[in-house]
XYZ file of C-alpha atoms in Angstrom:
198
model
C 57.181 -58.087 -4.130
C 54.935 -59.456 -1.381
C 57.629 -61.948 -0.348
C 60.251 -59.189 -0.253
C 58.030 -57.055 2.003
C 57.369 -60.089 4.207
C 61.114 -60.759 4.509
C 61.954 -57.151 5.375
C 59.117 -56.803 7.899
C 60.547 -59.748 9.839
C 64.289 -59.593 9.145
C 64.887 -55.885 9.808
C 63.214 -55.670 13.265
C 64.675 -59.058 14.224
C 68.168 -57.951 13.221
C 67.874 -54.793 15.377
C 66.508 -56.778 18.331
C 69.357 -59.294 18.011
C 72.182 -56.708 18.074
C 72.813 -57.167 21.844
C 72.859 -60.955 21.294
C 75.292 -60.484 18.394
C 77.647 -58.572 20.694
C 77.521 -61.313 23.323
C 78.152 -64.034 20.734
C 81.028 -62.012 19.259
C 82.652 -61.723 22.694
C 82.293 -65.472 23.289
C 83.818 -66.308 19.907
C 86.801 -63.997 20.444
C 87.352 -65.414 23.932
C 87.095 -69.010 22.739
C 89.554 -68.913 19.810
C 91.655 -66.609 17.668
C 90.292 -65.324 14.381
C 87.452 -63.166 13.050
C 83.967 -63.178 14.535
C 82.260 -63.671 11.191
C 82.788 -66.257 8.489
C 82.034 -65.454 4.858
C 81.760 -67.991 2.078
C 80.821 -67.565 -1.555
C 77.571 -69.294 -2.426
C 75.465 -69.381 -5.578
C 72.231 -67.415 -5.424
C 69.255 -66.678 -7.621
C 69.982 -66.790 -11.360
C 73.407 -68.315 -10.606
C 74.673 -65.008 -9.193
C 77.363 -65.604 -6.523
C 77.241 -63.773 -3.199
C 78.907 -64.022 0.190
C 76.863 -65.642 2.934
C 77.432 -64.434 6.520
C 77.764 -66.694 9.533
C 79.287 -66.508 12.971
C 82.595 -68.362 12.836
C 82.220 -71.794 14.428
C 85.460 -73.406 13.285
C 89.100 -72.731 13.924
C 90.610 -70.346 11.376
C 91.515 -72.103 8.137
C 89.539 -75.263 8.981
C 87.484 -75.111 5.769
C 90.637 -75.823 3.746
C 90.433 -79.441 4.863
C 86.913 -79.883 3.478
C 83.585 -78.116 2.922
C 81.467 -80.683 4.776
C 81.114 -80.806 8.553
C 81.197 -84.424 9.698
C 79.765 -85.619 13.004
C 78.421 -83.763 15.993
C 81.953 -83.280 17.348
C 83.969 -82.383 14.260
C 87.408 -81.488 15.731
C 87.527 -78.397 13.517
C 84.567 -76.906 15.390
C 85.319 -74.723 18.419
C 83.634 -75.199 21.807
C 81.453 -72.133 21.318
C 80.920 -73.149 17.695
C 79.354 -76.422 18.767
C 76.693 -74.586 20.803
C 76.125 -71.984 18.107
C 75.536 -74.730 15.554
C 73.336 -76.763 17.872
C 70.901 -73.887 18.336
C 71.388 -72.469 14.804
C 72.672 -69.181 16.236
C 75.544 -69.195 13.748
C 72.960 -68.562 11.002
C 71.630 -65.302 12.504
C 74.006 -62.996 10.550
C 72.202 -64.163 7.415
C 69.461 -61.736 8.393
C 71.833 -59.191 6.841
C 71.829 -61.216 3.611
C 68.031 -61.046 3.684
C 68.018 -57.289 4.304
C 70.459 -56.821 1.419
C 68.148 -58.791 -0.860
C 70.553 -61.679 -1.527
C 68.500 -64.176 0.445
C 64.990 -64.746 1.721
C 63.922 -66.023 5.129
C 62.627 -69.187 3.466
C 64.058 -70.771 0.346
C 66.504 -73.431 -0.844
C 69.756 -73.283 1.088
C 72.508 -71.850 -1.157
C 75.339 -74.156 -2.174
C 78.950 -73.566 -3.165
C 79.829 -73.631 -6.870
C 81.475 -77.069 -6.533
C 78.143 -78.748 -5.829
C 75.987 -76.522 -8.060
C 78.120 -77.709 -10.981
C 76.710 -81.202 -10.360
C 73.030 -80.181 -10.616
C 70.881 -81.673 -13.355
C 68.805 -79.327 -15.582
C 65.765 -80.048 -13.396
C 67.664 -79.375 -10.172
C 68.916 -76.053 -11.544
C 65.327 -74.791 -11.269
C 65.974 -74.052 -7.605
C 68.246 -71.214 -8.733
C 65.193 -69.436 -10.143
C 64.237 -68.349 -6.610
C 66.188 -66.626 -3.850
C 68.016 -68.946 -1.477
C 66.827 -68.912 2.121
C 67.904 -69.285 5.729
C 65.602 -72.264 6.229
C 63.616 -74.677 4.099
C 62.127 -78.178 4.009
C 65.558 -79.707 3.373
C 67.142 -77.946 6.365
C 64.422 -79.365 8.609
C 64.588 -82.884 7.169
C 68.387 -83.036 7.270
C 69.101 -81.163 10.490
C 71.172 -84.232 11.480
C 73.180 -84.231 8.250
C 76.490 -84.094 10.137
C 75.666 -87.284 12.028
C 74.649 -89.088 8.817
C 77.956 -88.152 7.181
C 79.865 -89.298 10.262
C 78.596 -92.850 9.683
C 79.896 -92.901 6.125
C 83.305 -94.171 5.078
C 83.209 -91.594 2.269
C 81.253 -88.517 3.443
C 81.831 -86.575 0.214
C 80.382 -89.367 -1.919
C 77.464 -89.890 0.477
C 76.621 -86.205 0.319
C 76.770 -86.029 -3.485
C 75.004 -89.319 -4.228
C 72.426 -89.491 -1.421
C 71.917 -86.362 0.653
C 72.202 -83.655 -2.003
C 69.666 -85.237 -4.422
C 67.198 -85.751 -1.565
C 67.592 -82.144 -0.426
C 67.175 -80.846 -3.968
C 63.977 -82.883 -4.318
C 62.631 -81.121 -1.220
C 63.745 -77.784 -2.666
C 61.756 -78.481 -5.833
C 58.771 -79.331 -3.627
C 59.114 -75.898 -1.992
C 59.153 -74.160 -5.377
C 55.874 -75.860 -6.307
C 54.280 -74.823 -3.002
C 55.966 -71.431 -2.518
C 53.893 -68.630 -1.063
C 53.536 -66.635 2.151
C 51.496 -69.368 3.831
C 54.176 -71.955 3.046
C 56.907 -69.601 4.325
C 55.045 -69.017 7.587
C 54.572 -72.786 8.020
C 58.281 -73.479 7.463
C 59.336 -70.648 9.822
C 57.094 -72.061 12.574
C 58.427 -75.581 11.929
C 61.979 -74.232 12.169
C 61.316 -72.482 15.483
C 59.823 -75.690 16.888
C 62.788 -77.712 15.608
C 65.308 -75.404 17.254
C 63.439 -75.370 20.576
C 62.384 -79.013 20.838
C 64.777 -80.758 18.458
C 61.810 -82.404 16.707
């Protein structure tokens, strides 16, 4: 209950404040390429309940059909505006609506698609006992995930065998430490990461 109040006290005012920014981003996206402003994708949330996550569209329409993973800093499927939105994490801002709706929290394990959740071990499935979040330890540690995958001859295998287990280990660490103080720490770390890149 305390976490829910914390999320709403930050997400709701921030969402209202960001409305002018949303309009500017929407205009840029529509000018840059054809297609919808927002991108929705089904992810698996708390207690294995699926929901649709909101993002600003950063790829050309239909690009996700060629793969779920984004590879490299200059994935050709990503639009010019999409590259900047991803770089500064602005594409994630619509997820404030997911938080307001109660599907997500500001801080928590990043939600995955069913394809990868099906590969979780019984221990790893514990992360589905809490709400997924916009940011977490794993997001901070693997902010350069795209570049790591770009160096692999088999990005899908590298993600499943190396990156995903490491991220899930960090997610389990969050569950052990979860609390308002931990959430505040991760939010501050995320802000610093976005601003300084470190």
